[in-house]
Amino acid sequence: MAAIRLWCAALAACTLMAGCGGGGGGGGGGTPQNPTYTVGSYAPPTAYAAHCAVPRSGTDPYTGARYPDVSGSVVWENFWIRSWTHAYYLWYAEVPDLDPASYSTTDTYFQLMKTSGTNPSGTPKDKPDFHFTYATKDWEALSFSGASVGYGITWSIVQPTSTTPPEAF
């Protein structure tokens, strides 16, 4: 489970800005009121998804689907980072609960949404290789190029089903 959460953290970090590409168009309508911060209260990431400070318009050239972006703000984007971190980040319990409205950029807020904890050896738990972002256009170019990422491990199912129930302890 820890490996899955770590992989998810790396994947989400790579796609942080993919939901809000920036650089063009409008999502129509006015900007909704910013979410309200309550210490220790986390809505699911979907509550904040695609509410972008600079929404894209038109069709995604990689998927052919219309961009889901709607008007939002940096505060909306920061709330998404906070919520996603709490839901999926391996060390979520070690992340400070900081008010997303107190930070004027997603880059600044994202860098704070990680553990400052160290391993027994004294090295950071969340290394720079694990906590980073890509620009949307760079991530899309990588993800649709056929490249694959991983940790160098391959899983195989040796026995997919069992004919006998597991022993009780």
PDB file of C-alpha atoms in Angstrom:
ATOM      1  CA  MET A   1       0.000   0.000   0.000  1.00  0.00           C
ATOM      2  CA  ALA A   2       2.824   2.396   0.838  1.00  0.00           C
ATOM      3  CA  ALA A   3       4.391   1.839  -2.588  1.00  0.00           C
ATOM      4  CA  ILE A   4       1.080   2.567  -4.280  1.00  0.00           C
ATOM      5  CA  ARG A   5       0.614   5.794  -2.314  1.00  0.00           C
ATOM      6  CA  LEU A   6       4.192   6.836  -3.110  1.00  0.00           C
ATOM      7  CA  TRP A   7       3.649   6.116  -6.808  1.00  0.00           C
ATOM      8  CA  CYS A   8       0.390   8.058  -6.702  1.00  0.00           C
ATOM      9  CA  ALA A   9       2.189  10.958  -5.037  1.00  0.00           C
ATOM     10  CA  ALA A  10       4.784  11.013  -7.789  1.00  0.00           C
ATOM     11  CA  LEU A  11       2.139  10.753 -10.509  1.00  0.00           C
ATOM     12  CA  ALA A  12       0.021  13.513  -9.043  1.00  0.00           C
ATOM     13  CA  ALA A  13       3.024  15.718  -8.570  1.00  0.00           C
ATOM     14  CA  CYS A  14       3.786  15.284 -12.252  1.00  0.00           C
ATOM     15  CA  THR A  15       0.234  16.137 -13.207  1.00  0.00           C
ATOM     16  CA  LEU A  16      -0.338  18.881 -10.668  1.00  0.00           C
ATOM     17  CA  MET A  17      -0.794  21.521 -13.294  1.00  0.00           C
ATOM     18  CA  ALA A  18      -2.371  19.203 -15.878  1.00  0.00           C
ATOM     19  CA  GLY A  19      -5.830  19.959 -14.516  1.00  0.00           C
ATOM     20  CA  CYS A  20      -5.273  23.695 -15.016  1.00  0.00           C
ATOM     21  CA  GLY A  21      -2.975  24.263 -17.921  1.00  0.00           C
ATOM     22  CA  GLY A  22      -2.891  28.015 -17.869  1.00  0.00           C
ATOM     23  CA  GLY A  23      -2.008  30.069 -20.859  1.00  0.00           C
ATOM     24  CA  GLY A  24      -5.301  30.771 -22.485  1.00  0.00           C
ATOM     25  CA  GLY A  25      -8.965  31.068 -22.956  1.00  0.00           C
ATOM     26  CA  GLY A  26     -11.699  31.398 -20.461  1.00  0.00           C
ATOM     27  CA  GLY A  27     -13.942  28.774 -18.977  1.00  0.00           C
ATOM     28  CA  GLY A  28     -16.982  31.002 -19.210  1.00  0.00           C
ATOM     29  CA  GLY A  29     -18.962  32.457 -16.359  1.00  0.00           C
ATOM     30  CA  GLY A  30     -17.614  34.363 -13.403  1.00  0.00           C
ATOM     31  CA  THR A  31     -15.126  33.191 -10.850  1.00  0.00           C
ATOM     32  CA  PRO A  32     -16.894  31.425  -7.974  1.00  0.00           C
ATOM     33  CA  GLN A  33     -16.293  32.534  -4.397  1.00  0.00           C
ATOM     34  CA  ASN A  34     -13.149  30.983  -2.939  1.00  0.00           C
ATOM     35  CA  PRO A  35     -13.596  27.923  -0.726  1.00  0.00           C
ATOM     36  CA  THR A  36     -13.542  28.439   3.028  1.00  0.00           C
ATOM     37  CA  TYR A  37     -10.646  27.027   5.022  1.00  0.00           C
ATOM     38  CA  THR A  38     -11.439  25.026   8.139  1.00  0.00           C
ATOM     39  CA  VAL A  39      -8.564  23.461  10.068  1.00  0.00           C
ATOM     40  CA  GLY A  40      -8.659  19.661   9.772  1.00  0.00           C
ATOM     41  CA  SER A  41     -11.578  19.595   7.310  1.00  0.00           C
ATOM     42  CA  TYR A  42     -10.836  18.164   3.862  1.00  0.00           C
ATOM     43  CA  ALA A  43     -13.313  17.886   1.009  1.00  0.00           C
ATOM     44  CA  PRO A  44     -12.406  15.326  -1.666  1.00  0.00           C
ATOM     45  CA  PRO A  45     -10.066  16.574  -4.419  1.00  0.00           C
ATOM     46  CA  THR A  46     -12.914  16.369  -6.933  1.00  0.00           C
ATOM     47  CA  ALA A  47     -14.606  19.261  -5.101  1.00  0.00           C
ATOM     48  CA  TYR A  48     -11.842  21.573  -6.356  1.00  0.00           C
ATOM     49  CA  ALA A  49     -10.770  19.886  -9.583  1.00  0.00           C
ATOM     50  CA  ALA A  50     -10.567  21.980 -12.768  1.00  0.00           C
ATOM     51  CA  HIS A  51     -11.325  25.299 -11.000  1.00  0.00           C
ATOM     52  CA  CYS A  52      -8.463  27.146 -12.625  1.00  0.00           C
ATOM     53  CA  ALA A  53      -6.958  30.592 -12.215  1.00  0.00           C
ATOM     54  CA  VAL A  54      -6.418  30.567 -15.996  1.00  0.00           C
ATOM     55  CA  PRO A  55      -8.865  28.056 -17.496  1.00  0.00           C
ATOM     56  CA  ARG A  56      -8.163  26.537 -20.870  1.00  0.00           C
ATOM     57  CA  SER A  57     -10.832  26.462 -23.539  1.00  0.00           C
ATOM     58  CA  GLY A  58     -11.304  24.305 -26.570  1.00  0.00           C
ATOM     59  CA  THR A  59     -10.326  20.715 -27.159  1.00  0.00           C
ATOM     60  CA  ASP A  60      -7.414  18.779 -25.702  1.00  0.00           C
ATOM     61  CA  PRO A  61      -5.287  17.788 -28.719  1.00  0.00           C
ATOM     62  CA  TYR A  62      -4.188  14.559 -27.045  1.00  0.00           C
ATOM     63  CA  THR A  63      -7.591  13.215 -26.022  1.00  0.00           C
ATOM     64  CA  GLY A  64      -9.983  15.026 -28.336  1.00  0.00           C
ATOM     65  CA  ALA A  65     -12.135  15.857 -25.301  1.00  0.00           C
ATOM     66  CA  ARG A  66     -13.189  19.359 -24.325  1.00  0.00           C
ATOM     67  CA  TYR A  67     -11.096  20.813 -21.485  1.00  0.00           C
ATOM     68  CA  PRO A  68     -13.018  20.526 -18.181  1.00  0.00           C
ATOM     69  CA  ASP A  69     -11.594  23.810 -16.840  1.00  0.00           C
ATOM     70  CA  VAL A  70     -13.893  26.358 -15.213  1.00  0.00           C
ATOM     71  CA  SER A  71     -13.086  29.721 -13.691  1.00  0.00           C
ATOM     72  CA  GLY A  72     -11.428  29.505 -10.318  1.00  0.00           C
ATOM     73  CA  SER A  73      -8.383  31.078  -8.711  1.00  0.00           C
ATOM     74  CA  VAL A  74      -5.004  30.233  -7.241  1.00  0.00           C
ATOM     75  CA  VAL A  75      -6.879  29.674  -3.971  1.00  0.00           C
ATOM     76  CA  TRP A  76      -9.063  27.022  -5.653  1.00  0.00           C
ATOM     77  CA  GLU A  77      -5.932  25.378  -7.070  1.00  0.00           C
ATOM     78  CA  ASN A  78      -4.258  25.447  -3.641  1.00  0.00           C
ATOM     79  CA  PHE A  79      -7.347  23.856  -2.065  1.00  0.00           C
ATOM     80  CA  TRP A  80      -7.056  21.063  -4.634  1.00  0.00           C
ATOM     81  CA  ILE A  81      -3.377  20.552  -3.715  1.00  0.00           C
ATOM     82  CA  ARG A  82      -4.260  20.447   0.007  1.00  0.00           C
ATOM     83  CA  SER A  83      -7.145  18.033  -0.509  1.00  0.00           C
ATOM     84  CA  TRP A  84      -5.216  15.748  -2.858  1.00  0.00           C
ATOM     85  CA  THR A  85      -2.269  15.679  -0.459  1.00  0.00           C
ATOM     86  CA  HIS A  86      -4.512  14.667   2.430  1.00  0.00           C
ATOM     87  CA  ALA A  87      -6.228  11.963   0.356  1.00  0.00           C
ATOM     88  CA  TYR A  88      -3.253  10.383  -1.420  1.00  0.00           C
ATOM     89  CA  TYR A  89       0.137  11.514  -0.131  1.00  0.00           C
ATOM     90  CA  LEU A  90       2.090   8.772   1.656  1.00  0.00           C
ATOM     91  CA  TRP A  91       3.046  10.974   4.606  1.00  0.00           C
ATOM     92  CA  TYR A  92      -0.182  13.013   4.669  1.00  0.00           C
ATOM     93  CA  ALA A  93      -0.357  12.914   8.494  1.00  0.00           C
ATOM     94  CA  GLU A  94       3.016  14.727   8.654  1.00  0.00           C
ATOM     95  CA  VAL A  95       1.979  17.610   6.369  1.00  0.00           C
ATOM     96  CA  PRO A  96       1.105  20.901   8.064  1.00  0.00           C
ATOM     97  CA  ASP A  97      -2.500  22.021   7.577  1.00  0.00           C
ATOM     98  CA  LEU A  98      -1.879  25.448   6.043  1.00  0.00           C
ATOM     99  CA  ASP A  99      -4.575  27.838   4.817  1.00  0.00           C
ATOM    100  CA  PRO A 100      -4.499  27.694   0.995  1.00  0.00           C
ATOM    101  CA  ALA A 101      -5.641  31.331   0.750  1.00  0.00           C
ATOM    102  CA  SER A 102      -2.451  32.488   2.495  1.00  0.00           C
ATOM    103  CA  TYR A 103      -0.261  31.646  -0.511  1.00  0.00           C
ATOM    104  CA  SER A 104      -0.272  33.581  -3.768  1.00  0.00           C
ATOM    105  CA  THR A 105       1.150  30.828  -5.999  1.00  0.00           C
ATOM    106  CA  THR A 106       0.508  27.128  -6.425  1.00  0.00           C
ATOM    107  CA  ASP A 107       4.256  26.497  -6.675  1.00  0.00           C
ATOM    108  CA  THR A 108       4.884  27.945  -3.220  1.00  0.00           C
ATOM    109  CA  TYR A 109       1.957  26.089  -1.665  1.00  0.00           C
ATOM    110  CA  PHE A 110       2.848  22.783  -3.344  1.00  0.00           C
ATOM    111  CA  GLN A 111       6.383  22.887  -1.930  1.00  0.00           C
ATOM    112  CA  LEU A 112       4.941  23.253   1.585  1.00  0.00           C
ATOM    113  CA  MET A 113       2.586  20.300   1.160  1.00  0.00           C
ATOM    114  CA  LYS A 114       5.113  17.637   2.020  1.00  0.00           C
ATOM    115  CA  THR A 115       6.646  16.046   5.061  1.00  0.00           C
ATOM    116  CA  SER A 116       9.721  17.551   6.622  1.00  0.00           C
ATOM    117  CA  GLY A 117      10.375  14.199   8.303  1.00  0.00           C
ATOM    118  CA  THR A 118      13.563  12.230   7.883  1.00  0.00           C
ATOM    119  CA  ASN A 119      14.438   8.560   7.630  1.00  0.00           C
ATOM    120  CA  PRO A 120      16.484   6.921  10.416  1.00  0.00           C
ATOM    121  CA  SER A 121      19.569   7.709   8.332  1.00  0.00           C
ATOM    122  CA  GLY A 122      18.724  11.427   8.522  1.00  0.00           C
ATOM    123  CA  THR A 123      17.829  11.808   4.839  1.00  0.00           C
ATOM    124  CA  PRO A 124      14.512  13.440   3.896  1.00  0.00           C
ATOM    125  CA  LYS A 125      11.590  11.022   3.535  1.00  0.00           C
ATOM    126  CA  ASP A 126      10.253  13.003   0.585  1.00  0.00           C
ATOM    127  CA  LYS A 127      13.209  13.494  -1.683  1.00  0.00           C
ATOM    128  CA  PRO A 128      13.231  16.089  -4.489  1.00  0.00           C
ATOM    129  CA  ASP A 129      12.892  13.206  -6.967  1.00  0.00           C
ATOM    130  CA  PHE A 130       9.489  12.456  -5.414  1.00  0.00           C
ATOM    131  CA  HIS A 131       8.029  15.966  -5.023  1.00  0.00           C
ATOM    132  CA  PHE A 132       8.048  17.983  -8.221  1.00  0.00           C
ATOM    133  CA  THR A 133       5.801  19.334 -10.950  1.00  0.00           C
ATOM    134  CA  TYR A 134       5.837  19.420 -14.709  1.00  0.00           C
ATOM    135  CA  ALA A 135       4.289  22.076 -16.910  1.00  0.00           C
ATOM    136  CA  THR A 136       1.107  20.709 -18.497  1.00  0.00           C
ATOM    137  CA  LYS A 137       2.488  20.732 -22.031  1.00  0.00           C
ATOM    138  CA  ASP A 138       5.634  18.865 -20.903  1.00  0.00           C
ATOM    139  CA  TRP A 139       3.634  16.254 -18.951  1.00  0.00           C
ATOM    140  CA  GLU A 140       1.246  15.665 -21.855  1.00  0.00           C
ATOM    141  CA  ALA A 141       4.127  15.313 -24.308  1.00  0.00           C
ATOM    142  CA  LEU A 142       5.749  12.749 -21.994  1.00  0.00           C
ATOM    143  CA  SER A 143       2.598  10.848 -21.085  1.00  0.00           C
ATOM    144  CA  PHE A 144       1.352  10.537 -24.666  1.00  0.00           C
ATOM    145  CA  SER A 145       4.761   9.686 -26.148  1.00  0.00           C
ATOM    146  CA  GLY A 146       4.607   6.036 -25.143  1.00  0.00           C
ATOM    147  CA  ALA A 147       7.186   6.475 -22.367  1.00  0.00           C
ATOM    148  CA  SER A 148       6.515   4.572 -19.184  1.00  0.00           C
ATOM    149  CA  VAL A 149       7.705   5.275 -15.680  1.00  0.00           C
ATOM    150  CA  GLY A 150       8.186   2.965 -12.757  1.00  0.00           C
ATOM    151  CA  TYR A 151      10.399   1.932  -9.912  1.00  0.00           C
ATOM    152  CA  GLY A 152      12.088  -1.002 -11.652  1.00  0.00           C
ATOM    153  CA  ILE A 153       9.879  -3.625 -10.052  1.00  0.00           C
ATOM    154  CA  THR A 154       7.686  -6.130 -11.832  1.00  0.00           C
ATOM    155  CA  TRP A 155       4.881  -8.012 -10.110  1.00  0.00           C
ATOM    156  CA  SER A 156       3.590 -11.400 -11.168  1.00  0.00           C
ATOM    157  CA  ILE A 157       0.768 -13.524  -9.846  1.00  0.00           C
ATOM    158  CA  VAL A 158       2.112 -16.964  -9.067  1.00  0.00           C
ATOM    159  CA  GLN A 159      -1.188 -18.477  -8.004  1.00  0.00           C
ATOM    160  CA  PRO A 160      -4.229 -16.359  -8.914  1.00  0.00           C
ATOM    161  CA  THR A 161      -6.704 -18.371  -6.855  1.00  0.00           C
ATOM    162  CA  SER A 162      -6.510 -20.686  -3.928  1.00  0.00           C
ATOM    163  CA  THR A 163      -8.346 -23.974  -3.604  1.00  0.00           C
ATOM    164  CA  THR A 164      -8.061 -23.944   0.187  1.00  0.00           C
ATOM    165  CA  PRO A 165      -9.015 -21.180   2.566  1.00  0.00           C
ATOM    166  CA  PRO A 166      -6.240 -19.422   4.491  1.00  0.00           C
ATOM    167  CA  GLU A 167      -5.393 -20.773   7.924  1.00  0.00           C
ATOM    168  CA  ALA A 168      -6.746 -18.967  10.967  1.00  0.00           C
ATOM    169  CA  PHE A 169      -4.204 -17.457  13.321  1.00  0.00           C
TER     170      PHE A 169
END
